[in-house]
Structure formats: structure tokens, C-alpha cells
């Protein structure tokens, strides 16, 4: 499968997380390498931090709105309701409220609190407190077409765990006894993120057509002049990046089964998240508007043309692929979209489960919702730290990106770069990264646990990367070498230097 990409001129990347994720590479999985179990926010962060006296998790409750100090726009806390008893409880914030309800519910909470487009808020019978059109605008996802080919001679059989009960039972027994075998694999690891010039020779014409669009023609009717202005700024950035091929436009995972998602990574269509005026506390009205911009339709058509070339490569000839969906009879853009749409969400979907950007970090006069320090425009003591703040959706799954969003502490307090940071470190790589990053990010002090060897080294300056591993717990931010390189760039480190240090202490750059 990788040979087929190579045959089409797609380079194989040694490490996709070092600033160049355009090409084919080995897709990592979020797995604890010691226990061979899924690593999630629960196991990698909460379980390790739950002992902290200043951390309390309240389950079975739903936040209904923010509270304010009198008639001002200073947030003082939140109201929540018990999902089982419907009893309401109010929490008072001593410093600030930080929202992380996700791209669909963060804008809902804001709008329920009177923060958002005035027309949307008032239509739901709520008094407008801050008229902020950016709340619930700019919604983006990775719309996806699921293409299907009939293939033979695919070894190992990718669906064997679902089609062979005996094999699945034996594999489960092996996993439970030894933590080895097929159950240790999360998903297929062959993936490509391809730039527009990689998949089509028509890039220049597509970009020129995009630049000539009248933006308001393809945007939601609720968009104000500020929102349109912000979108035009985004479009200029995207036109440049897509035209020069510096970002990926297509995600192309392939596990060998014949089903191939074609996911649009840089959509130009924009959606909205608004309160349901008939039931404001119910689920919000989410309108994706996927493929309303003709540029996105043109992108998808070019992706499918590339996928057809992929299945006709010599490398895949032994699999004897035969196109099933959308079918070879669909050749024009309109025919392709119509055939896929007729198949429903299992064939063409507005979402790849990556909703983002509904409270974008942009200037207020460009339709933004939060400032560069994550504070909600027009308010005090209110920050957002989830995927909704991304102005433009990344060409990637969002897990690692959202892990890099740093909050702030206090009303007018300093950013994280100027605060003390509590860190667990169990490898010399971790110590090296934090030791180096404190200078680049101007972190005044790193607070190590008492039993950490790096604590003593810190008193004498930068930690020695050649020191043996400490006995401290693992900090979830620093679980893999791939994520280390990303975090290194976040702190202004030279990632090549970081890789050389990891190799010096015996770690492989492949992770």
C-alpha cells in the first residue's frame, strides 16, 4: 500500500510531527506501550492527577450558563444541573472560569449566558449581555467521502477480527494473557496527508477561481461584515498555503480492506452552532454547510480522481481492485457528488468527528471570539481552551493540537510562559525538554515532585540529558518522542537538536 503512494511520487516522511506533515507516513496510535491499553485523557492525565487537592471532577452534571458579577460582563462562576435529579447548583470562581465544552457546546453555553450574536440570543428569549457575532460562527470539520473498492488477495485479511470468530477469540485470549497479538493494534498505520499539487495538476486554476469568489455568496446568511472580513483573511491564507502545497488538503488512510476515506482537510465552507429557539437547553442547532463552497466540491472531485489512480498502480495490481462507490460511471464533479450524496452519511458526511473553530481566536473586528491570550472578547475572567478557538482547522486529527492549548491564570495574570509549571518527568528527554524550554518560554521555575532526581539538578541549572531515568510518574503531555518534537517547537526549541539528544541517550527517532 505504501509502495502505491511511492509509485505516484508521494514521499515517505521519517517523522510527520517535525513541521512537515505532507506525504505518507506511519500513523501513530494512542497506546500505553507498557500495558498495551488505550491511552486517553482519563488514563494519561486524570488518573495521574486526580490526587491533587485542587482538582475535583463532578460527574452527572451539565453546565447551563455562566454567572456574572451584577450587571457587568465579569464572569463569577457557573450554574449546573444534576442530570438525574434536575437540582441546580452554582459554583463561584475565585480566579476565572475556563470553558472546555467543545466546539458544539462551548458556543451553546456562551449563548445561554447572553454572549453571542444578539439576534440568536434574543430569539431564544435570553437577554443579550455581550453582542459577539463570532460565537458559534466559523464552524469547520473535515467533511469526508467514503469510497469503496472490491479487493482480493489482501493479506493479512484486514477484517478478520470481525469475520472469523475463532480467530478473534484466540486473539483475545492471547491479549488477555500476554498483551500481545492483533488486539494490540488500534487501527491501520498506513496513511497519507497530501497537498493539492500532489493530487491534481489543476491547482493554479482552482486557486484563481477561489480568489475571485464573492465570499458572502457561500457563507451563512447570519454573517455580519466583521465575520465576512475575517473569513476573507482566512481565505487569503488558505489560498496561499494550498496553492504552494505547504499544507495537506487530503487525508488518505488505507487499511487494505477496500474502504478508503477521502477527507477534506482545508474546507472553505463554514457552518454555525446556534441555540434552538424552541429548546435553548436542548442540543444546539448545528449547521455544517459542508460543500456549499464550490472549491470544496472541486477538491473532493480531485481527491477521488487521485484515489482512482492509486488503485490502478502496479503496486496494487495483485489486489485486483474494482471500484464500487461512487462507481466508474460517475465521472464529472456533479455526478460524483450526486452518487455519494445518494448513499447517505455512510458515503458522504459533513463530519469526520473533528468539529472545531466555532469560537475562533481572531480580532473582534474580524469576527473573533477570543484574543491571543484565550480571553473571550468583551468579558473578564473567562477563557476558552478547546478546539473551538482554532481559527482554521488543522490538517490533522485534533488530539495533539488541542493538547497544546495552554490556559491562563487569573483576571489579568501572566500567560503560562511566565508562570510556575508543575511537571512530572520520568525520562531524561523530558528533563532536557523542560530544562531547555524554561529559558525559551521564560518560565521562571519548574516545580518538580519531591522524589524527582531532576529537582536536585534544577537547583544547579539546566538538567543533564545524559542522566538516568528518574522514578517519577509520567506526565501525559510528554508521552512520545513524536509529541516531544511538537512541544519542542512550541517552546522555540530546535527540534533537530532535540532529536540528536534523544539519539545520544539511546532513543530511536522512529519512536
JSON list of N, CA and C in Angstrom, two decimals, residues 411-461:
[
{"chain": "A", "resi": 411, "resn": "UNK", "atom": "N", "xyz": [-7.37, 37.02, 36.40]},
{"chain": "A", "resi": 411, "resn": "UNK", "atom": "CA", "xyz": [-8.03, 38.01, 35.54]},
{"chain": "A", "resi": 411, "resn": "UNK", "atom": "C", "xyz": [-7.04, 38.71, 34.64]},
{"chain": "A", "resi": 412, "resn": "UNK", "atom": "N", "xyz": [-6.05, 39.31, 35.24]},
{"chain": "A", "resi": 412, "resn": "UNK", "atom": "CA", "xyz": [-5.04, 40.00, 34.44]},
{"chain": "A", "resi": 412, "resn": "UNK", "atom": "C", "xyz": [-3.67, 39.37, 34.66]},
{"chain": "A", "resi": 413, "resn": "UNK", "atom": "N", "xyz": [-3.67, 38.08, 34.97]},
{"chain": "A", "resi": 413, "resn": "UNK", "atom": "CA", "xyz": [-2.44, 37.38, 35.29]},
{"chain": "A", "resi": 413, "resn": "UNK", "atom": "C", "xyz": [-1.59, 37.13, 34.06]},
{"chain": "A", "resi": 414, "resn": "UNK", "atom": "N", "xyz": [-0.35, 36.69, 34.29]},
{"chain": "A", "resi": 414, "resn": "UNK", "atom": "CA", "xyz": [0.57, 36.44, 33.19]},
{"chain": "A", "resi": 414, "resn": "UNK", "atom": "C", "xyz": [0.23, 35.17, 32.45]},
{"chain": "A", "resi": 415, "resn": "UNK", "atom": "N", "xyz": [0.65, 35.03, 31.18]},
{"chain": "A", "resi": 415, "resn": "UNK", "atom": "CA", "xyz": [0.44, 33.79, 30.46]},
{"chain": "A", "resi": 415, "resn": "UNK", "atom": "C", "xyz": [1.27, 32.68, 31.08]},
{"chain": "A", "resi": 416, "resn": "UNK", "atom": "N", "xyz": [0.98, 31.44, 30.64]},
{"chain": "A", "resi": 416, "resn": "UNK", "atom": "CA", "xyz": [1.68, 30.29, 31.19]},
{"chain": "A", "resi": 416, "resn": "UNK", "atom": "C", "xyz": [3.19, 30.45, 31.09]},
{"chain": "A", "resi": 417, "resn": "UNK", "atom": "N", "xyz": [3.66, 31.10, 30.03]},
{"chain": "A", "resi": 417, "resn": "UNK", "atom": "CA", "xyz": [5.10, 31.25, 29.82]},
{"chain": "A", "resi": 417, "resn": "UNK", "atom": "C", "xyz": [5.77, 31.97, 30.98]},
{"chain": "A", "resi": 418, "resn": "UNK", "atom": "N", "xyz": [5.01, 32.69, 31.78]},
{"chain": "A", "resi": 418, "resn": "UNK", "atom": "CA", "xyz": [5.59, 33.44, 32.89]},
{"chain": "A", "resi": 418, "resn": "UNK", "atom": "C", "xyz": [5.18, 32.89, 34.24]},
{"chain": "A", "resi": 419, "resn": "UNK", "atom": "N", "xyz": [4.59, 31.69, 34.25]},
{"chain": "A", "resi": 419, "resn": "UNK", "atom": "CA", "xyz": [4.13, 31.10, 35.49]},
{"chain": "A", "resi": 419, "resn": "UNK", "atom": "C", "xyz": [5.01, 29.93, 35.88]},
{"chain": "A", "resi": 420, "resn": "UNK", "atom": "N", "xyz": [4.88, 29.52, 37.16]},
{"chain": "A", "resi": 420, "resn": "UNK", "atom": "CA", "xyz": [5.50, 28.27, 37.57]},
{"chain": "A", "resi": 420, "resn": "UNK", "atom": "C", "xyz": [4.75, 27.12, 36.91]},
{"chain": "A", "resi": 421, "resn": "UNK", "atom": "N", "xyz": [5.46, 26.08, 36.55]},
{"chain": "A", "resi": 421, "resn": "UNK", "atom": "CA", "xyz": [4.85, 24.93, 35.90]},
{"chain": "A", "resi": 421, "resn": "UNK", "atom": "C", "xyz": [5.16, 23.69, 36.71]},
{"chain": "A", "resi": 422, "resn": "UNK", "atom": "N", "xyz": [4.12, 22.96, 37.07]},
{"chain": "A", "resi": 422, "resn": "UNK", "atom": "CA", "xyz": [4.33, 21.70, 37.77]},
{"chain": "A", "resi": 422, "resn": "UNK", "atom": "C", "xyz": [4.46, 20.60, 36.72]},
{"chain": "A", "resi": 423, "resn": "UNK", "atom": "N", "xyz": [5.50, 19.80, 36.82]},
{"chain": "A", "resi": 423, "resn": "UNK", "atom": "CA", "xyz": [5.76, 18.81, 35.78]},
{"chain": "A", "resi": 423, "resn": "UNK", "atom": "C", "xyz": [6.24, 17.51, 36.39]},
{"chain": "A", "resi": 424, "resn": "UNK", "atom": "N", "xyz": [5.72, 16.40, 35.87]},
{"chain": "A", "resi": 424, "resn": "UNK", "atom": "CA", "xyz": [6.23, 15.09, 36.21]},
{"chain": "A", "resi": 424, "resn": "UNK", "atom": "C", "xyz": [7.18, 14.68, 35.10]},
{"chain": "A", "resi": 425, "resn": "UNK", "atom": "N", "xyz": [8.30, 14.08, 35.43]},
{"chain": "A", "resi": 425, "resn": "UNK", "atom": "CA", "xyz": [9.23, 13.68, 34.39]},
{"chain": "A", "resi": 425, "resn": "UNK", "atom": "C", "xyz": [9.81, 12.32, 34.74]},
{"chain": "A", "resi": 426, "resn": "UNK", "atom": "N", "xyz": [9.77, 11.40, 33.76]},
{"chain": "A", "resi": 426, "resn": "UNK", "atom": "CA", "xyz": [10.31, 10.09, 34.05]},
{"chain": "A", "resi": 426, "resn": "UNK", "atom": "C", "xyz": [11.39, 9.68, 33.06]},
{"chain": "A", "resi": 427, "resn": "UNK", "atom": "N", "xyz": [11.80, 10.58, 32.18]},
{"chain": "A", "resi": 427, "resn": "UNK", "atom": "CA", "xyz": [12.89, 10.26, 31.27]},
{"chain": "A", "resi": 427, "resn": "UNK", "atom": "C", "xyz": [13.82, 11.44, 31.18]},
{"chain": "A", "resi": 428, "resn": "UNK", "atom": "N", "xyz": [15.07, 11.20, 30.81]},
{"chain": "A", "resi": 428, "resn": "UNK", "atom": "CA", "xyz": [15.99, 12.32, 30.62]},
{"chain": "A", "resi": 428, "resn": "UNK", "atom": "C", "xyz": [15.56, 13.22, 29.48]},
{"chain": "A", "resi": 429, "resn": "UNK", "atom": "N", "xyz": [14.81, 12.68, 28.52]},
{"chain": "A", "resi": 429, "resn": "UNK", "atom": "CA", "xyz": [14.32, 13.53, 27.42]},
{"chain": "A", "resi": 429, "resn": "UNK", "atom": "C", "xyz": [13.38, 14.58, 27.96]},
{"chain": "A", "resi": 430, "resn": "UNK", "atom": "N", "xyz": [12.47, 14.15, 28.86]},
{"chain": "A", "resi": 430, "resn": "UNK", "atom": "CA", "xyz": [11.55, 15.10, 29.48]},
{"chain": "A", "resi": 430, "resn": "UNK", "atom": "C", "xyz": [12.31, 16.18, 30.23]},
{"chain": "A", "resi": 431, "resn": "UNK", "atom": "N", "xyz": [13.28, 15.78, 31.02]},
{"chain": "A", "resi": 431, "resn": "UNK", "atom": "CA", "xyz": [14.07, 16.75, 31.78]},
{"chain": "A", "resi": 431, "resn": "UNK", "atom": "C", "xyz": [14.78, 17.71, 30.85]},
{"chain": "A", "resi": 432, "resn": "UNK", "atom": "N", "xyz": [15.33, 17.18, 29.77]},
{"chain": "A", "resi": 432, "resn": "UNK", "atom": "CA", "xyz": [16.05, 18.04, 28.83]},
{"chain": "A", "resi": 432, "resn": "UNK", "atom": "C", "xyz": [15.11, 19.06, 28.19]},
{"chain": "A", "resi": 433, "resn": "UNK", "atom": "N", "xyz": [13.94, 18.56, 27.75]},
{"chain": "A", "resi": 433, "resn": "UNK", "atom": "CA", "xyz": [13.00, 19.47, 27.10]},
{"chain": "A", "resi": 433, "resn": "UNK", "atom": "C", "xyz": [12.56, 20.59, 28.02]},
{"chain": "A", "resi": 434, "resn": "UNK", "atom": "N", "xyz": [12.14, 20.22, 29.24]},
{"chain": "A", "resi": 434, "resn": "UNK", "atom": "CA", "xyz": [11.68, 21.26, 30.16]},
{"chain": "A", "resi": 434, "resn": "UNK", "atom": "C", "xyz": [12.82, 22.17, 30.59]},
{"chain": "A", "resi": 435, "resn": "UNK", "atom": "N", "xyz": [13.99, 21.60, 30.76]},
{"chain": "A", "resi": 435, "resn": "UNK", "atom": "CA", "xyz": [15.12, 22.44, 31.13]},
{"chain": "A", "resi": 435, "resn": "UNK", "atom": "C", "xyz": [15.45, 23.47, 30.07]},
{"chain": "A", "resi": 436, "resn": "UNK", "atom": "N", "xyz": [15.38, 23.04, 28.81]},
{"chain": "A", "resi": 436, "resn": "UNK", "atom": "CA", "xyz": [15.65, 23.96, 27.71]},
{"chain": "A", "resi": 436, "resn": "UNK", "atom": "C", "xyz": [14.49, 24.94, 27.51]},
{"chain": "A", "resi": 437, "resn": "UNK", "atom": "N", "xyz": [13.25, 24.40, 27.61]},
{"chain": "A", "resi": 437, "resn": "UNK", "atom": "CA", "xyz": [12.10, 25.23, 27.29]},
{"chain": "A", "resi": 437, "resn": "UNK", "atom": "C", "xyz": [11.88, 26.34, 28.30]},
{"chain": "A", "resi": 438, "resn": "UNK", "atom": "N", "xyz": [12.31, 26.16, 29.53]},
{"chain": "A", "resi": 438, "resn": "UNK", "atom": "CA", "xyz": [12.08, 27.20, 30.54]},
{"chain": "A", "resi": 438, "resn": "UNK", "atom": "C", "xyz": [12.77, 28.49, 30.16]},
{"chain": "A", "resi": 439, "resn": "UNK", "atom": "N", "xyz": [13.91, 28.38, 29.47]},
{"chain": "A", "resi": 439, "resn": "UNK", "atom": "CA", "xyz": [14.61, 29.58, 29.05]},
{"chain": "A", "resi": 439, "resn": "UNK", "atom": "C", "xyz": [13.94, 30.20, 27.83]},
{"chain": "A", "resi": 440, "resn": "UNK", "atom": "N", "xyz": [13.56, 29.36, 26.87]},
{"chain": "A", "resi": 440, "resn": "UNK", "atom": "CA", "xyz": [12.92, 29.89, 25.66]},
{"chain": "A", "resi": 440, "resn": "UNK", "atom": "C", "xyz": [11.57, 30.50, 25.97]},
{"chain": "A", "resi": 441, "resn": "UNK", "atom": "N", "xyz": [10.81, 29.86, 26.87]},
{"chain": "A", "resi": 441, "resn": "UNK", "atom": "CA", "xyz": [9.46, 30.33, 27.18]},
{"chain": "A", "resi": 441, "resn": "UNK", "atom": "C", "xyz": [9.42, 31.25, 28.40]},
{"chain": "A", "resi": 442, "resn": "UNK", "atom": "N", "xyz": [10.55, 31.52, 29.00]},
{"chain": "A", "resi": 442, "resn": "UNK", "atom": "CA", "xyz": [10.64, 32.41, 30.14]},
{"chain": "A", "resi": 442, "resn": "UNK", "atom": "C", "xyz": [9.82, 31.89, 31.32]},
{"chain": "A", "resi": 443, "resn": "UNK", "atom": "N", "xyz": [9.83, 30.58, 31.52]},
{"chain": "A", "resi": 443, "resn": "UNK", "atom": "CA", "xyz": [9.19, 30.00, 32.69]},
{"chain": "A", "resi": 443, "resn": "UNK", "atom": "C", "xyz": [10.13, 30.19, 33.86]},
{"chain": "A", "resi": 444, "resn": "UNK", "atom": "N", "xyz": [9.73, 30.90, 34.90]},
{"chain": "A", "resi": 444, "resn": "UNK", "atom": "CA", "xyz": [10.65, 31.23, 35.98]},
{"chain": "A", "resi": 444, "resn": "UNK", "atom": "C", "xyz": [11.07, 30.04, 36.82]},
{"chain": "A", "resi": 445, "resn": "UNK", "atom": "N", "xyz": [10.20, 29.05, 36.93]},
{"chain": "A", "resi": 445, "resn": "UNK", "atom": "CA", "xyz": [10.53, 27.95, 37.83]},
{"chain": "A", "resi": 445, "resn": "UNK", "atom": "C", "xyz": [9.75, 26.71, 37.43]},
{"chain": "A", "resi": 446, "resn": "UNK", "atom": "N", "xyz": [10.43, 25.58, 37.41]},
{"chain": "A", "resi": 446, "resn": "UNK", "atom": "CA", "xyz": [9.77, 24.31, 37.18]},
{"chain": "A", "resi": 446, "resn": "UNK", "atom": "C", "xyz": [9.67, 23.60, 38.51]},
{"chain": "A", "resi": 447, "resn": "UNK", "atom": "N", "xyz": [8.46, 23.25, 38.92]},
{"chain": "A", "resi": 447, "resn": "UNK", "atom": "CA", "xyz": [8.25, 22.63, 40.22]},
{"chain": "A", "resi": 447, "resn": "UNK", "atom": "C", "xyz": [8.24, 21.12, 40.03]},
{"chain": "A", "resi": 448, "resn": "UNK", "atom": "N", "xyz": [9.33, 20.47, 40.41]},
{"chain": "A", "resi": 448, "resn": "UNK", "atom": "CA", "xyz": [9.42, 19.02, 40.29]},
{"chain": "A", "resi": 448, "resn": "UNK", "atom": "C", "xyz": [8.88, 18.36, 41.55]},
{"chain": "A", "resi": 449, "resn": "UNK", "atom": "N", "xyz": [8.36, 17.12, 41.44]},
{"chain": "A", "resi": 449, "resn": "UNK", "atom": "CA", "xyz": [7.96, 16.39, 42.64]},
{"chain": "A", "resi": 449, "resn": "UNK", "atom": "C", "xyz": [9.17, 16.13, 43.54]},
{"chain": "A", "resi": 450, "resn": "UNK", "atom": "N", "xyz": [8.88, 15.89, 44.80]},
{"chain": "A", "resi": 450, "resn": "UNK", "atom": "CA", "xyz": [9.96, 15.73, 45.77]},
{"chain": "A", "resi": 450, "resn": "UNK", "atom": "C", "xyz": [10.90, 14.58, 45.42]},
{"chain": "A", "resi": 451, "resn": "UNK", "atom": "N", "xyz": [10.36, 13.50, 44.87]},
{"chain": "A", "resi": 451, "resn": "UNK", "atom": "CA", "xyz": [11.18, 12.31, 44.63]},
{"chain": "A", "resi": 451, "resn": "UNK", "atom": "C", "xyz": [11.84, 12.31, 43.25]},
{"chain": "A", "resi": 452, "resn": "UNK", "atom": "N", "xyz": [11.86, 13.47, 42.60]},
{"chain": "A", "resi": 452, "resn": "UNK", "atom": "CA", "xyz": [12.41, 13.54, 41.24]},
{"chain": "A", "resi": 452, "resn": "UNK", "atom": "C", "xyz": [13.88, 13.94, 41.28]},
{"chain": "A", "resi": 453, "resn": "UNK", "atom": "N", "xyz": [14.74, 13.13, 40.64]},
{"chain": "A", "resi": 453, "resn": "UNK", "atom": "CA", "xyz": [16.16, 13.45, 40.60]},
{"chain": "A", "resi": 453, "resn": "UNK", "atom": "C", "xyz": [16.41, 14.80, 39.94]},
{"chain": "A", "resi": 454, "resn": "UNK", "atom": "N", "xyz": [15.51, 15.16, 38.99]},
{"chain": "A", "resi": 454, "resn": "UNK", "atom": "CA", "xyz": [15.70, 16.42, 38.28]},
{"chain": "A", "resi": 454, "resn": "UNK", "atom": "C", "xyz": [15.55, 17.62, 39.21]},
{"chain": "A", "resi": 455, "resn": "UNK", "atom": "N", "xyz": [14.87, 17.41, 40.35]},
{"chain": "A", "resi": 455, "resn": "UNK", "atom": "CA", "xyz": [14.69, 18.50, 41.31]},
{"chain": "A", "resi": 455, "resn": "UNK", "atom": "C", "xyz": [16.05, 19.01, 41.80]},
{"chain": "A", "resi": 456, "resn": "UNK", "atom": "N", "xyz": [16.93, 18.06, 42.12]},
{"chain": "A", "resi": 456, "resn": "UNK", "atom": "CA", "xyz": [18.26, 18.44, 42.59]},
{"chain": "A", "resi": 456, "resn": "UNK", "atom": "C", "xyz": [19.07, 19.07, 41.46]},
{"chain": "A", "resi": 457, "resn": "UNK", "atom": "N", "xyz": [18.95, 18.52, 40.27]},
{"chain": "A", "resi": 457, "resn": "UNK", "atom": "CA", "xyz": [19.71, 19.07, 39.14]},
{"chain": "A", "resi": 457, "resn": "UNK", "atom": "C", "xyz": [19.25, 20.47, 38.79]},
{"chain": "A", "resi": 458, "resn": "UNK", "atom": "N", "xyz": [17.92, 20.71, 38.96]},
{"chain": "A", "resi": 458, "resn": "UNK", "atom": "CA", "xyz": [17.36, 22.02, 38.63]},
{"chain": "A", "resi": 458, "resn": "UNK", "atom": "C", "xyz": [17.99, 23.12, 39.46]},
{"chain": "A", "resi": 459, "resn": "UNK", "atom": "N", "xyz": [18.32, 22.81, 40.71]},
{"chain": "A", "resi": 459, "resn": "UNK", "atom": "CA", "xyz": [18.90, 23.81, 41.58]},
{"chain": "A", "resi": 459, "resn": "UNK", "atom": "C", "xyz": [20.26, 24.28, 41.06]},
{"chain": "A", "resi": 460, "resn": "UNK", "atom": "N", "xyz": [20.90, 23.44, 40.26]},
{"chain": "A", "resi": 460, "resn": "UNK", "atom": "CA", "xyz": [22.22, 23.76, 39.74]},
{"chain": "A", "resi": 460, "resn": "UNK", "atom": "C", "xyz": [22.20, 24.19, 38.28]},
{"chain": "A", "resi": 461, "resn": "UNK", "atom": "N", "xyz": [21.01, 24.42, 37.74]},
{"chain": "A", "resi": 461, "resn": "UNK", "atom": "CA", "xyz": [20.93, 24.87, 36.34]},
{"chain": "A", "resi": 461, "resn": "UNK", "atom": "C", "xyz": [20.19, 23.86, 35.49]}
]
